[in-house]
Amino acid sequence: MAYKDEKLHEEKVFKDPVHRYVHVRDRVIWDLVGTKEFQRLRRIKQLGTSFLTFHGAEHSRFNHSLGVYEIVRRILVNFDGRPNWNREERLLCLCAALLHDLGHGPFSHSFEKVFKLDHEDYTRAIILGDTEVHQVLAKVNKDFPQKVADVINKTYQDKLVVSLISSQIDADRMDYLQRDAYFTGVSYGHFDMERILRVMRPMEDQVVVKESGMHAVEDYIMSRYQMYWQVYFHPVTRSAEVILTKILHRVKELYHDGYAFKSEPVHFRSFFEEDVSLEDYVRLDESVVLYYFQMWAEEDDPILSDLAYRFVNRKLFKYVEFNPNLQMKEWMALYRTFQEVGLDPDYYLVVDSSSDLPYDFYRPGEEEERLPIHLLMRSRELKELSRQSEIVEAISGKKRTDHKLYYPQDLIERIADDVPGKRKILDILKQANQ
Ligand code: CA
């Protein structure tokens, strides 16, 4: 029997708190799960620094990847035998679902910003490079690794296949919304996925939803909207993210200045040089990063040791609403006064705007618009969701940006009262908070 058709003697099941069970029958899928590059995802958290806000949010990209696979598997069971659906694409969809996040590194958002990396490049590199994942995929067929990479890259010719993995209502989002809601413990994020899966239909170039499923899809859109503002953009999570980013900036700067580290940051050297091989990349996971943070908390450089200590021990920055575009004068005054009192503003005065974070919500008509969701009407015509649903229309196309200013309240308070800058800083921050 061809490797691509091989089934396990007995179905394997993973217990899963969100989908109850994840079912695996295909030998290829089972072999992929066993590769070291996939196992590595156990050591990358799905929600980065969110665990410092929601203590339950320790789940990994391994959990999420299995979940996305399971959702696609269930969708395809429903697609079987329907017009427009080519059974030959089944294994490709399952592999792309399972592997779509393979190239994520530790705390991806900060790392990508500071070291100018793109996890999508590494997903491709792992699938196409000299890796265990590649060996498994190439056993299916020598073109197969490239096909999987193309689906994840959204360049695969069959757009229906692509839309299962990335569209406004794809398996990726359906999994992370529910999983992140479950592990953070919030009450948003829940919607009737079983209902949505039952009313999904394959069309030539996209998955559409039968008109009768509109309310379930509305729920999904709303849960998304709430999760972004209540969980993903939570100001405390962003405080941890700000500190993390500044640690990386500091350590990179010290490296380039020839600073003598007490212990050499060997795992980071190629990141500092911005020349990261695949091998270096997959070697760095969150357990390694957190080990270094503990080491750096002991360094002589006061900024690095302070920031690392803060991250490890959750001594986060405080924040106020602050829009630097509208509060330019205050910004300049704060920046100058921070310098005067000996707090480096490049590390201790940070504006974060949540629209800078690489998430987007349902916004038809904007440049970043992904494939819109289409309803399949009884008349067989397709209608874009926000034209049919007033609820979705109400939140569509409205971009909201949240600006916050982060600063170390404890260090400011520790400044002696007779230092003139102290009062000034506290006054400006107090006013900004009103
Ligand atoms: Ca994902």
Coordinates of C-alpha atoms and ligand atoms in Angstrom, one line a residue:
M1 CA 0.0 0.0 0.0
A2 CA 1.3 3.5 -0.8
Y3 CA 2.5 5.4 2.2
K4 CA 0.0 8.2 1.7
D5 CA -2.9 5.6 2.1
E6 CA -1.4 3.7 5.0
K7 CA -3.7 3.6 8.1
L8 CA -2.7 2.7 11.6
H9 CA -3.9 -0.7 12.8
E10 CA -5.7 1.0 15.6
E11 CA -6.9 4.6 15.6
K12 CA -4.8 6.8 18.0
V13 CA -6.6 9.4 20.1
F14 CA -5.3 12.4 22.0
K15 CA -7.4 13.6 24.9
D16 CA -8.1 17.2 24.3
P17 CA -9.9 19.6 26.6
V18 CA -11.4 21.6 23.8
H19 CA -12.4 19.0 21.2
R20 CA -12.6 16.0 23.7
Y21 CA -10.7 13.8 21.3
V22 CA -8.2 14.3 18.4
H23 CA -8.4 11.3 16.1
V24 CA -5.5 10.0 14.0
R25 CA -5.8 7.1 11.5
D26 CA -3.3 8.2 8.9
R27 CA 0.2 6.9 9.2
V28 CA 1.6 10.1 7.7
I29 CA -0.1 12.3 10.4
W30 CA 1.1 10.0 13.2
D31 CA 4.7 10.1 11.9
L32 CA 4.6 13.9 11.6
V33 CA 3.5 14.3 15.2
G34 CA 6.5 12.2 16.2
T35 CA 9.1 14.4 14.5
K36 CA 11.4 16.5 16.6
E37 CA 10.4 19.7 14.9
F38 CA 6.7 19.1 15.7
Q39 CA 7.5 18.0 19.3
R40 CA 9.4 21.3 19.7
L41 CA 6.1 23.1 19.6
R42 CA 5.4 21.8 23.1
R43 CA 8.0 24.3 24.3
I44 CA 6.4 27.3 22.6
K45 CA 3.4 28.8 24.3
Q46 CA 0.4 29.6 22.1
L47 CA -0.2 32.9 23.8
G48 CA 3.3 34.2 24.5
T49 CA 3.3 36.5 27.6
S50 CA -0.5 36.1 28.3
F51 CA 0.3 33.6 31.1
L52 CA 1.5 36.6 33.2
T53 CA -2.1 38.0 33.0
F54 CA -4.2 34.8 32.8
H55 CA -2.3 32.2 34.8
G56 CA -4.0 29.3 33.0
A57 CA -2.7 30.4 29.6
E58 CA 0.3 28.0 29.6
H59 CA -1.0 25.9 26.6
S60 CA 1.4 25.3 23.7
R61 CA 1.4 25.5 20.0
F62 CA 1.5 21.8 20.1
N63 CA -2.0 21.7 21.6
H64 CA -3.3 24.2 19.1
S65 CA -1.7 22.5 16.1
L66 CA -3.4 19.2 16.9
G67 CA -6.7 21.1 17.4
V68 CA -6.5 22.7 14.0
Y69 CA -5.8 19.3 12.5
E70 CA -8.8 17.9 14.2
I71 CA -11.1 20.6 13.0
V72 CA -10.0 20.2 9.4
R73 CA -10.4 16.5 9.8
R74 CA -14.0 16.9 10.9
I75 CA -14.8 19.4 8.1
L76 CA -13.5 16.9 5.6
V77 CA -15.6 14.1 6.9
N78 CA -18.6 16.4 6.1
F79 CA -17.2 17.3 2.7
D80 CA -16.8 13.7 1.6
G81 CA -18.9 13.0 -1.4
R82 CA -20.0 16.6 -2.0
P83 CA -19.7 18.3 -5.3
N84 CA -16.7 20.6 -5.6
W85 CA -14.7 18.5 -3.2
N86 CA -11.7 16.6 -4.5
R87 CA -10.9 13.7 -2.1
E88 CA -7.3 13.7 -3.4
E89 CA -6.7 16.9 -1.4
R90 CA -7.6 15.3 1.9
L91 CA -4.1 14.4 3.2
L92 CA -2.7 17.7 2.0
C93 CA -5.3 19.6 4.0
L94 CA -4.6 17.6 7.1
C95 CA -0.8 18.0 6.9
A96 CA -1.1 21.8 6.2
A97 CA -3.4 22.1 9.2
L98 CA -1.1 20.2 11.5
L99 CA 2.1 22.0 10.4
H100 CA 0.8 25.6 9.8
D101 CA 2.6 27.0 12.9
L102 CA 5.7 24.9 12.7
G103 CA 8.0 27.9 12.3
H104 CA 6.9 29.8 15.3
G105 CA 9.7 30.6 17.6
P106 CA 9.7 31.5 21.3
F107 CA 7.6 34.6 22.0
S108 CA 7.4 35.2 18.3
H109 CA 6.1 38.7 18.2
S110 CA 8.9 40.3 20.1
F111 CA 11.6 38.1 18.5
E112 CA 10.4 38.8 15.0
K113 CA 10.4 42.6 15.7
V114 CA 13.8 42.7 17.3
F115 CA 15.7 40.2 15.2
K116 CA 13.8 40.9 11.9
L117 CA 12.6 37.3 11.5
D118 CA 9.5 35.9 9.9
H119 CA 8.1 32.7 11.3
E120 CA 6.5 31.9 8.0
D121 CA 9.9 31.8 6.4
Y122 CA 10.9 29.2 9.0
T123 CA 7.8 27.2 8.6
R124 CA 8.7 26.9 4.9
A125 CA 12.3 26.2 5.7
I126 CA 11.4 23.4 8.1
I127 CA 9.0 21.8 5.6
L128 CA 11.4 22.0 2.7
G129 CA 14.8 21.7 4.5
D130 CA 16.8 18.8 5.9
T131 CA 14.4 17.9 8.7
E132 CA 12.5 15.0 10.0
V133 CA 9.3 16.6 8.9
H134 CA 10.6 16.9 5.4
Q135 CA 11.6 13.2 5.4
V136 CA 8.0 12.2 6.3
L137 CA 6.4 14.4 3.7
A138 CA 8.8 13.5 1.0
K139 CA 7.9 9.8 1.5
V140 CA 4.3 10.6 0.4
N141 CA 5.6 12.0 -2.9
K142 CA 8.6 14.1 -3.8
D143 CA 6.4 17.1 -4.7
F144 CA 4.4 16.8 -1.5
P145 CA 6.5 19.0 0.8
Q146 CA 6.3 21.8 -1.6
K147 CA 2.5 21.5 -1.9
V148 CA 2.1 21.6 1.9
A149 CA 4.3 24.7 2.0
D150 CA 2.2 26.3 -0.8
V151 CA -1.0 25.7 1.1
I152 CA 0.4 27.3 4.3
N153 CA 1.8 30.1 2.2
K154 CA -1.6 30.6 0.5
T155 CA -0.1 30.2 -3.0
Y156 CA -1.5 26.8 -3.7
Q157 CA -3.7 26.7 -6.8
D158 CA -6.7 25.2 -5.2
K159 CA -8.0 28.1 -3.1
L160 CA -10.7 26.0 -1.5
V161 CA -7.9 24.1 0.2
V162 CA -6.2 27.3 1.3
S163 CA -9.4 28.8 2.7
L164 CA -9.7 25.9 5.2
I165 CA -6.4 26.9 6.8
S166 CA -6.5 30.7 6.3
S167 CA -9.6 32.8 5.8
Q168 CA -12.0 34.7 8.0
I169 CA -13.5 31.5 9.2
D170 CA -10.8 29.0 9.1
A171 CA -9.8 26.0 11.3
D172 CA -6.9 28.0 12.8
R173 CA -9.1 30.7 14.3
M174 CA -11.9 28.3 15.3
D175 CA -9.3 26.4 17.3
Y176 CA -7.4 29.3 18.9
L177 CA -10.5 31.2 20.0
Q178 CA -12.0 28.3 21.8
R179 CA -8.6 27.0 23.2
D180 CA -7.5 30.4 24.3
A181 CA -10.9 31.0 26.0
Y182 CA -10.6 27.6 27.7
F183 CA -7.1 28.1 29.0
T184 CA -7.4 31.8 30.0
G185 CA -10.7 30.9 31.8
V186 CA -12.6 33.9 30.3
S187 CA -16.2 33.5 29.4
Y188 CA -15.9 35.0 25.9
G189 CA -14.7 33.0 23.0
H190 CA -17.3 30.3 23.0
F191 CA -19.5 29.6 19.9
D192 CA -21.3 26.7 18.4
M193 CA -18.5 25.2 16.3
E194 CA -20.4 21.9 15.7
R195 CA -23.2 23.9 14.1
I196 CA -20.7 25.8 11.9
L197 CA -19.0 22.6 10.8
R198 CA -22.3 21.1 9.8
V199 CA -23.3 24.0 7.6
M200 CA -20.0 24.5 5.8
R201 CA -20.0 23.7 2.1
P202 CA -17.2 23.5 -0.4
M203 CA -17.4 25.9 -3.4
E204 CA -15.0 26.2 -6.2
D205 CA -12.6 28.6 -4.5
Q206 CA -13.7 28.9 -0.9
V207 CA -15.7 27.4 2.0
V208 CA -19.1 29.0 2.4
V209 CA -21.7 28.7 5.1
K210 CA -25.3 27.8 4.6
E211 CA -27.7 30.7 5.4
S212 CA -29.2 28.8 8.2
G213 CA -25.8 28.9 10.0
M214 CA -25.6 32.7 10.1
H215 CA -26.3 33.1 13.8
A216 CA -23.6 30.6 14.8
V217 CA -21.2 32.6 12.6
E218 CA -22.3 35.8 14.2
D219 CA -21.5 34.3 17.5
Y220 CA -18.1 33.3 16.2
I221 CA -17.4 36.8 14.9
M222 CA -18.5 38.4 18.2
S223 CA -16.4 36.0 20.2
R224 CA -13.4 36.9 18.1
Y225 CA -14.0 40.6 18.6
Q226 CA -14.2 40.1 22.4
M227 CA -11.2 37.9 22.6
Y228 CA -9.0 40.5 20.9
W229 CA -9.9 43.2 23.3
Q230 CA -10.3 41.2 26.4
V231 CA -7.5 38.7 26.0
Y232 CA -5.0 39.3 23.2
F233 CA -4.7 43.1 23.7
H234 CA -4.9 43.0 27.4
P235 CA -2.8 45.8 28.8
V236 CA -1.0 43.7 31.3
T237 CA 0.1 41.1 28.7
R238 CA 1.4 44.0 26.6
S239 CA 3.4 45.3 29.6
A240 CA 5.2 41.9 29.7
E241 CA 5.6 42.0 26.0
V242 CA 7.1 45.5 26.2
I243 CA 9.6 44.3 28.8
L244 CA 10.5 41.2 26.8
T245 CA 11.1 43.3 23.7
K246 CA 13.3 45.7 25.7
I247 CA 15.3 42.8 27.1
L248 CA 16.1 41.6 23.6
H249 CA 16.9 45.1 22.4
R250 CA 19.3 45.6 25.4
V251 CA 21.0 42.3 25.1
K252 CA 21.5 42.9 21.3
E253 CA 22.9 46.3 22.0
L254 CA 25.3 45.0 24.6
Y255 CA 26.5 42.3 22.3
H256 CA 27.3 44.8 19.6
D257 CA 29.0 47.1 22.1
G258 CA 31.4 44.2 23.0
Y259 CA 29.9 43.8 26.6
A260 CA 31.5 41.0 28.5
F261 CA 28.6 38.7 29.5
K262 CA 29.2 36.6 32.6
S263 CA 27.9 33.6 30.6
E264 CA 28.1 33.7 26.8
P265 CA 24.7 33.9 25.2
V266 CA 25.7 31.2 22.7
H267 CA 22.1 30.4 21.6
F268 CA 21.6 34.0 20.7
R269 CA 24.7 34.8 18.8
S270 CA 23.3 34.2 15.3
F271 CA 20.2 36.2 16.3
F272 CA 22.3 39.2 17.2
E273 CA 24.2 38.8 13.9
E274 CA 20.8 38.5 12.1
D275 CA 22.0 35.4 10.3
V276 CA 20.0 32.6 11.8
S277 CA 20.4 29.1 10.3
L278 CA 17.5 26.7 10.5
E279 CA 19.5 24.7 13.1
D280 CA 20.0 27.7 15.3
Y281 CA 16.4 28.7 15.0
V282 CA 14.8 25.4 16.1
R283 CA 17.3 25.1 19.0
L284 CA 15.9 28.2 20.6
D285 CA 12.6 27.5 22.4
E286 CA 11.0 29.2 25.4
S287 CA 12.7 27.0 28.0
V288 CA 16.0 28.1 26.6
V289 CA 15.0 31.8 26.5
L290 CA 13.7 31.7 30.1
Y291 CA 16.9 30.1 31.2
Y292 CA 18.8 33.0 29.7
F293 CA 16.5 35.5 31.3
Q294 CA 17.4 34.1 34.7
M295 CA 21.1 34.3 33.9
W296 CA 20.7 37.9 32.6
A297 CA 18.9 38.9 35.8
E298 CA 22.4 38.4 37.4
E299 CA 24.3 40.5 34.9
D300 CA 26.2 43.6 35.9
D301 CA 24.5 45.8 33.3
P302 CA 21.8 47.5 35.5
I303 CA 19.3 47.8 32.7
L304 CA 19.5 44.2 31.4
S305 CA 19.5 42.8 34.9
D306 CA 16.5 44.9 36.0
L307 CA 14.4 44.1 32.9
A308 CA 15.2 40.4 33.1
Y309 CA 14.4 40.3 36.8
R310 CA 11.1 42.0 36.0
F311 CA 10.1 39.5 33.4
V312 CA 11.1 36.4 35.5
N313 CA 9.4 37.7 38.7
R314 CA 6.5 39.5 37.0
K315 CA 7.4 43.0 38.2
L316 CA 5.7 44.6 35.2
F317 CA 5.5 48.2 34.1
K318 CA 2.4 50.3 35.0
Y319 CA 0.5 52.0 32.2
V320 CA -1.7 55.0 31.4
E321 CA -3.8 55.8 28.3
F322 CA -1.5 57.9 26.1
N323 CA -1.6 58.9 22.5
P324 CA 1.8 60.3 21.5
N325 CA 0.3 61.8 18.4
L326 CA -2.1 64.0 20.5
Q327 CA 0.2 64.3 23.5
M328 CA 3.5 65.3 21.8
K329 CA 4.3 67.9 24.4
E330 CA 3.9 65.6 27.4
W331 CA 5.8 62.9 25.6
M332 CA 8.8 65.3 25.0
A333 CA 8.7 66.5 28.6
L334 CA 8.6 63.0 30.0
Y335 CA 11.4 61.8 27.7
R336 CA 13.6 64.7 28.8
T337 CA 12.8 64.3 32.5
F338 CA 13.4 60.6 32.5
Q339 CA 16.9 61.4 31.2
E340 CA 17.4 64.0 33.9
V341 CA 16.6 61.6 36.7
G342 CA 18.7 58.8 35.2
L343 CA 16.1 56.5 33.8
D344 CA 17.0 55.6 30.2
P345 CA 13.7 56.5 28.3
D346 CA 14.6 54.2 25.4
Y347 CA 14.1 51.3 27.9
Y348 CA 11.8 52.7 30.5
L349 CA 9.3 54.8 28.6
V350 CA 7.4 52.9 26.0
V351 CA 4.3 53.6 24.0
D352 CA 2.5 50.5 22.8
S353 CA -0.4 50.7 20.3
S354 CA -2.4 47.5 20.1
S355 CA -3.0 47.8 16.4
D356 CA 0.7 47.2 16.0
L357 CA 0.2 43.7 17.2
P358 CA -0.2 41.3 14.3
Y359 CA -3.8 40.4 14.9
D360 CA -6.7 41.6 13.0
F361 CA -10.4 41.3 13.4
Y362 CA -13.2 41.1 10.9
R363 CA -12.9 44.2 8.8
P364 CA -14.2 43.9 5.2
G365 CA -13.1 46.5 2.8
E366 CA -9.7 47.2 4.3
E367 CA -6.4 46.3 2.7
E368 CA -5.7 43.5 5.1
E369 CA -9.1 42.0 4.3
R370 CA -8.8 38.3 4.0
L371 CA -11.4 36.3 2.1
P372 CA -14.8 37.5 3.3
I373 CA -17.3 35.0 4.7
H374 CA -20.0 34.1 2.2
L375 CA -23.4 32.8 3.1
L376 CA -25.0 30.3 0.7
M377 CA -28.5 31.5 0.3
R378 CA -31.5 29.2 -0.4
S379 CA -31.5 30.7 -3.9
R380 CA -28.0 29.3 -4.3
E381 CA -26.6 32.8 -4.6
L382 CA -23.7 33.9 -2.3
K383 CA -24.0 36.9 0.0
E384 CA -21.1 38.5 2.0
L385 CA -21.9 38.1 5.7
S386 CA -22.0 41.7 6.8
R387 CA -24.6 42.5 4.1
Q388 CA -26.9 40.0 5.7
S389 CA -26.1 40.3 9.4
E390 CA -26.8 43.5 11.2
I391 CA -24.7 42.4 14.1
V392 CA -21.6 41.8 12.0
E393 CA -22.2 44.9 10.0
A394 CA -22.2 47.0 13.2
I395 CA -18.6 45.9 14.1
S396 CA -17.2 45.6 10.6
G397 CA -14.8 48.1 9.2
K398 CA -14.3 49.8 12.5
K399 CA -10.7 50.0 13.4
R400 CA -9.9 50.6 17.0
T401 CA -6.5 51.5 18.2
D402 CA -5.5 51.5 21.8
H403 CA -2.4 53.5 22.9
K404 CA -0.8 52.9 26.2
L405 CA 2.3 54.4 27.8
Y406 CA 4.3 51.9 30.0
Y407 CA 6.8 53.0 32.7
P408 CA 8.4 51.5 35.9
Q409 CA 6.3 53.1 38.7
D410 CA 8.5 51.5 41.4
L411 CA 11.8 53.0 40.0
I412 CA 10.1 56.4 39.8
E413 CA 9.0 56.2 43.4
R414 CA 12.4 55.2 44.5
I415 CA 13.9 58.5 43.2
A416 CA 14.6 60.9 46.2
D417 CA 11.9 63.4 46.8
D418 CA 14.2 66.4 46.4
V419 CA 15.1 65.5 42.8
P420 CA 13.0 68.0 40.9
G421 CA 12.2 65.7 38.0
K422 CA 10.4 63.2 40.2
R423 CA 7.4 65.5 40.9
K424 CA 7.2 66.5 37.3
I425 CA 7.1 62.9 36.0
L426 CA 4.4 61.9 38.5
D427 CA 2.3 65.0 37.6
I428 CA 2.4 64.4 33.9
L429 CA 1.5 60.7 34.4
K430 CA -1.3 61.6 36.8
Q431 CA -2.8 64.0 34.3
A432 CA -2.6 61.5 31.5
N433 CA -4.5 59.1 33.7
Q434 CA -7.5 61.5 34.1
Ligands
CA1 CA -2.3 29.1 14.3

